[in-house]
Coordinates of C-alpha atoms in Angstrom, one line a residue:
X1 CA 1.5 -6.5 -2.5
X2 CA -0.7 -9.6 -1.3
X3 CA 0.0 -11.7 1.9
X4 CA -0.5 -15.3 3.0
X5 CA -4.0 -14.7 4.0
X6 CA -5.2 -15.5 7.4
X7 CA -8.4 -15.5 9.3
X8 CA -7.2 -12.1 10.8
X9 CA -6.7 -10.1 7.5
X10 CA -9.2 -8.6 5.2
X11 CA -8.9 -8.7 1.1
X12 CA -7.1 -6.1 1.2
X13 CA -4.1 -7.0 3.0
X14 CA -0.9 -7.3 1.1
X15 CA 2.2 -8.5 1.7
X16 CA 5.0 -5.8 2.1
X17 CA 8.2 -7.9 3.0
X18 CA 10.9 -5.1 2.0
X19 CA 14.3 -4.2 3.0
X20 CA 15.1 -1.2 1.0
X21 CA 18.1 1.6 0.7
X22 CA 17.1 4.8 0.7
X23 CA 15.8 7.1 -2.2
X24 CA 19.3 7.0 -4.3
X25 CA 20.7 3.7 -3.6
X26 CA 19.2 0.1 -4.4
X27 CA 20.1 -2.9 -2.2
X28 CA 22.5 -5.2 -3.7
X29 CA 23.0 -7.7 -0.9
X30 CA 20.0 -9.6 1.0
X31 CA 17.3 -7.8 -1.2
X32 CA 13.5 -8.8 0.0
X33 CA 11.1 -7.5 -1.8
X34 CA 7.6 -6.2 -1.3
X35 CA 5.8 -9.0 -1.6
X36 CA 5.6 -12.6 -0.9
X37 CA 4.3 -15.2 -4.0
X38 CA 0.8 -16.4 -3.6
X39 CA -1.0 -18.8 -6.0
X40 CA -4.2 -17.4 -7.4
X41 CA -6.7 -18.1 -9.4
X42 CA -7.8 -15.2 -12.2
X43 CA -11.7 -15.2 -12.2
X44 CA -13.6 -15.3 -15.2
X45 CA -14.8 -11.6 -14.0
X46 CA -11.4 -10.7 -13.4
X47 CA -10.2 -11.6 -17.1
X48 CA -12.7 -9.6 -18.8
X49 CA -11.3 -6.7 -16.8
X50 CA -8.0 -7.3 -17.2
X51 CA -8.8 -7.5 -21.0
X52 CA -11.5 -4.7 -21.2
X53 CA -9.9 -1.9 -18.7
X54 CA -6.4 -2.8 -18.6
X55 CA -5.2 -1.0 -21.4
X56 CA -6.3 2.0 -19.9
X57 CA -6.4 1.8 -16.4
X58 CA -2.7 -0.7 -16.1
X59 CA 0.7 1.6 -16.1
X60 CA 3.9 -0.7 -17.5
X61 CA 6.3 -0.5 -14.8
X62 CA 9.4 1.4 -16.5
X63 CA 12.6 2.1 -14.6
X64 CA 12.5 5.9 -15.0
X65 CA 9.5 8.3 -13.6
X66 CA 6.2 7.9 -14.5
X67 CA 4.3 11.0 -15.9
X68 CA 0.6 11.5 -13.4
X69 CA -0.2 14.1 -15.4
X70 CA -0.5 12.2 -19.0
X71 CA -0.9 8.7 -17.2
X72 CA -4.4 10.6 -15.4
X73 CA -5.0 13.3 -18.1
X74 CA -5.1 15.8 -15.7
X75 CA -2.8 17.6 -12.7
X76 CA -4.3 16.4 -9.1
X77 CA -2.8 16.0 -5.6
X78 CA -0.9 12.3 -5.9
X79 CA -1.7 9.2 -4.1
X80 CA 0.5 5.9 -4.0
X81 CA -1.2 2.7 -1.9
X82 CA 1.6 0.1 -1.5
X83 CA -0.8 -3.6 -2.0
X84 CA -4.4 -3.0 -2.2
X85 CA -5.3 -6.6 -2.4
X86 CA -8.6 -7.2 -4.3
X87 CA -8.9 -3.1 -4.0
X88 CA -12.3 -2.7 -2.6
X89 CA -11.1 0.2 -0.3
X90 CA -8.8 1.6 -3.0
X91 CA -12.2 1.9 -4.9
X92 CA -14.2 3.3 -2.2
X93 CA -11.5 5.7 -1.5
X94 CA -10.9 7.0 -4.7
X95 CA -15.0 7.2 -4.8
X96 CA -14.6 9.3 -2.1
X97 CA -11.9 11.6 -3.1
X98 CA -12.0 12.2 -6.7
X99 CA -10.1 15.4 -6.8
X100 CA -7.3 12.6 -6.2
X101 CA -5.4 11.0 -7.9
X102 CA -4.6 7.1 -7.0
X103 CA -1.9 4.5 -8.2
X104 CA -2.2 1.2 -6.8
X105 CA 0.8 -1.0 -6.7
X106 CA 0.0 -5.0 -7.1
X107 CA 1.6 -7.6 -8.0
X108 CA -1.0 -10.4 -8.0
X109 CA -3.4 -10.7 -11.3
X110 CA -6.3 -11.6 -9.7
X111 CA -6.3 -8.3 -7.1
X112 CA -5.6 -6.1 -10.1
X113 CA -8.2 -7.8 -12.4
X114 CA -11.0 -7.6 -8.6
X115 CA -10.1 -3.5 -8.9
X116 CA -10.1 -3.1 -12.3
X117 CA -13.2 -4.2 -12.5
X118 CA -14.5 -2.2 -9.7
X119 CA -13.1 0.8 -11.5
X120 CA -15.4 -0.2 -14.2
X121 CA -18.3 -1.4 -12.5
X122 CA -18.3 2.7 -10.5
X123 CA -17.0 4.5 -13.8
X124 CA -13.9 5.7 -11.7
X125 CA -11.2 7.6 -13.8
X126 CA -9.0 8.4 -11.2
X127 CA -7.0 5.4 -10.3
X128 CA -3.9 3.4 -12.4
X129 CA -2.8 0.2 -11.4
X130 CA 1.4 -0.8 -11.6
X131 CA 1.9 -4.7 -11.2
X132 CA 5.0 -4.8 -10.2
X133 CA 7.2 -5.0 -6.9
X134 CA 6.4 -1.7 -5.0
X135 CA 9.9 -1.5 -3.8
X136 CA 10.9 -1.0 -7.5
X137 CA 8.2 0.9 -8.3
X138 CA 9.1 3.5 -5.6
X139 CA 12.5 3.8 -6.5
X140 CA 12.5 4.2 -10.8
X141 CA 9.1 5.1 -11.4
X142 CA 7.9 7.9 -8.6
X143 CA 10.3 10.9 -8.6
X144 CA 11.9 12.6 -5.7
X145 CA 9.3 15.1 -3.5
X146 CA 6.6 14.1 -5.6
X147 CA 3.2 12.1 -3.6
X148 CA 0.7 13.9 -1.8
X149 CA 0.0 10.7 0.2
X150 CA 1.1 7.4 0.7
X151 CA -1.3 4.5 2.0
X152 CA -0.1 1.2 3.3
X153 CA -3.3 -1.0 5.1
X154 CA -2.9 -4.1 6.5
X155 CA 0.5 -4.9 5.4
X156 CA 1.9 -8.7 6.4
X157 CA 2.6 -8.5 10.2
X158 CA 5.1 -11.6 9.9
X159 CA 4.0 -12.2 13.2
X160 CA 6.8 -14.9 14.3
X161 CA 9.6 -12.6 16.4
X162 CA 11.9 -14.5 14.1
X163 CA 10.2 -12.8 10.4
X164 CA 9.9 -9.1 12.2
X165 CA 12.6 -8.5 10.0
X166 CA 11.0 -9.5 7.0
X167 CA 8.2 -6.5 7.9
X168 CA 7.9 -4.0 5.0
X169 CA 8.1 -1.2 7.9
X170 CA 11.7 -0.6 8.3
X171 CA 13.8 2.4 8.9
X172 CA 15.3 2.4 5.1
X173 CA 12.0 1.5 3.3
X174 CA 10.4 4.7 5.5
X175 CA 13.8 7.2 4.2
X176 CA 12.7 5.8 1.1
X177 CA 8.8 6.6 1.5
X178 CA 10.1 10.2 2.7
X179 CA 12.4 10.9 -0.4
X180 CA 9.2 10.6 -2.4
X181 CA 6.9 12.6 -0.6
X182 CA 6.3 16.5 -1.1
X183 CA 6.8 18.0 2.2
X184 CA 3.5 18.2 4.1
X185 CA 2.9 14.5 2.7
X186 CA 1.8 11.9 4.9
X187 CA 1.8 8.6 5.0
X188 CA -1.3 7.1 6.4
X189 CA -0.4 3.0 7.8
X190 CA -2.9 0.4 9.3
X191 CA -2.4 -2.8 11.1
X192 CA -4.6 -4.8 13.6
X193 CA -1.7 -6.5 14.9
X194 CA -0.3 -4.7 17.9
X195 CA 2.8 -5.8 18.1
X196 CA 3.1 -4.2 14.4
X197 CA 1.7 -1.2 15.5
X198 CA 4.4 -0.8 18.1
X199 CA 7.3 -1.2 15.5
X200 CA 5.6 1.0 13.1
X201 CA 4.7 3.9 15.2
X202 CA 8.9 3.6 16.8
X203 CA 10.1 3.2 13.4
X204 CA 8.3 6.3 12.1
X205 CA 8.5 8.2 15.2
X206 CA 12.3 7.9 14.8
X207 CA 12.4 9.5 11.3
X208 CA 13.3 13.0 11.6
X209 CA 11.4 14.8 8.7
X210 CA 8.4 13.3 9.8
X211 CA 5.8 14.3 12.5
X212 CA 3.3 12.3 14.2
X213 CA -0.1 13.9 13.5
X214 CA -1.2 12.7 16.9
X215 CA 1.4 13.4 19.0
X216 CA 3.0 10.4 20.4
X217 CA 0.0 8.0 19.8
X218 CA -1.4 6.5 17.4
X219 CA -4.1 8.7 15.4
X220 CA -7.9 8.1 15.0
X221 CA -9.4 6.5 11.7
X222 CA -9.5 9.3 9.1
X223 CA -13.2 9.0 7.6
X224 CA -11.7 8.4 4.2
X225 CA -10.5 5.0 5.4
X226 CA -13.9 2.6 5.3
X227 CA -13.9 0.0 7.8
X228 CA -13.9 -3.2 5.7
X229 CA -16.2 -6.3 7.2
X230 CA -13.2 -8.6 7.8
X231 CA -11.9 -5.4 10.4
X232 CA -15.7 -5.2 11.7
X233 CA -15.5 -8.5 12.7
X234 CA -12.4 -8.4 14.5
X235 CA -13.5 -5.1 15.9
X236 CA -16.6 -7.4 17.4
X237 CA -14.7 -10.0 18.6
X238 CA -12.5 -7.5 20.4
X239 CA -9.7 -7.4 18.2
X240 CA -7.5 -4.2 18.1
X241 CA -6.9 -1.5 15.0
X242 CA -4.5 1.0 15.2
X243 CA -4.1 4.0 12.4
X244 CA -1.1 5.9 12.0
X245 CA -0.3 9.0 10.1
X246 CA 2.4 10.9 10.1
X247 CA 3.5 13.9 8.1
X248 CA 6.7 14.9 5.9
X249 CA 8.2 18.3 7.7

């Protein structure tokens, strides 16, 4: 889901403000969900994708589970990224792996129409796009011990000590993650704020069916994630990254 941009986040960072139960139960009280509303202007680009490769490439959300092997027309290894923004790494990935299956969750039109027509552009099958509130999405629509992966870049680091709790990176949204996850999963996060780094790598390190890839640390960039030029940037000006992946037991 998409973020209040600022200078320190690329186009792909998405806003993941969640508080969620885990994989059985829904909050009732004090829901947040996975994204925060940000006005956006639909290109003229954008539109004709929308229009031309939506039908084909765009899932309805629907509260029960989706189907990856009609919704891809195939049976592959399964994928979810939680906000891909305007989806140029979701592209390049997918590029990159195409044995894999992707499903990008978005809410904002204009980051779904930017990949959408990426997908056309590179003549990629092998990525559908849900606009809808991940949180949801992750509870009715993806099954129990079901995703190969899960990928979560750049989320909103609410970086205020008073709005950590609005971080999507909390204990229950990460039971939640687990539930869905086949056992040897991972889920592969990224931030460049460190403070959100910290929280993530305590908050992970503290779930029990998962293991830290790099021990105790956090874990090198896997090649599969590009380096986008918003992070080379900040990389130049001396600005911190810090990967994490972790695995289901």
């Amino acid at each position: 889901m998409i973020h209040d941009p600022t200078p320190d986040h690329d186009e792909n960072d998405e806003a993941k403000d969640s508080e969620v139960a885990d994989g059985t139960d829904t909050l009732r009280h004090r829901r947040i969900r996975s994204f925060v509303t940000r006005a956006g202007r639909v290109s003229t680009g954008q539109r004709r994708a929308l229009d031309e490769f939506g039908p084909r490439f765009v899932v309805p959300f629907a509260p029960q589970p989706l189907d990856w092997d009609a919704a891809f027309g195939r049976s592959a290894p399964r994928v979810l990224e939680i906000g891909f923004g305007m989806g140029t790494t979701t592209a390049e990935i997918a590029s990159a792996r195409q044995a894999d299956d992707f499903l990008g969750v978005e809410v904002h039109e204009p980051g779904v129409g930017a990949l959408l027509k990426l997908i056309g552009k590179q003549g990629l099958t092998n990525i559908r796009v849900v606009q809808h509130d991940a949180v949801e999405v992750l509870e009715q629509m993806i099954a129990a011990n079901s995703l190969d992966g899960v990928h979560i870049y750049f989320p909103d680091p609410w970086h205020k000590a008073r709005h950590h709790k609005r971080r999507l990176v909390q204990p229950k949204f990460v039971a939640l993650l687990v539930s869905r996850l086949k056992p040897g999963g991972y889920i592969h996060l990224a931030t460049d704020w460190q403070n959100y780094a910290e929280q993530m790598l305590e908050v992970l390190s503290a779930e029990p069916a998962l293991e830290n890839t790099a021990g105790t640390s956090y874990a090198p960039r896997p090649d599969y994630r590009p380096v986008t030029k918003f992070e080379r940037r900040g990389l130049k000006l001396g600005h911190g990254v810090w990967d994490l992946v972790f695995k289901r037991c």
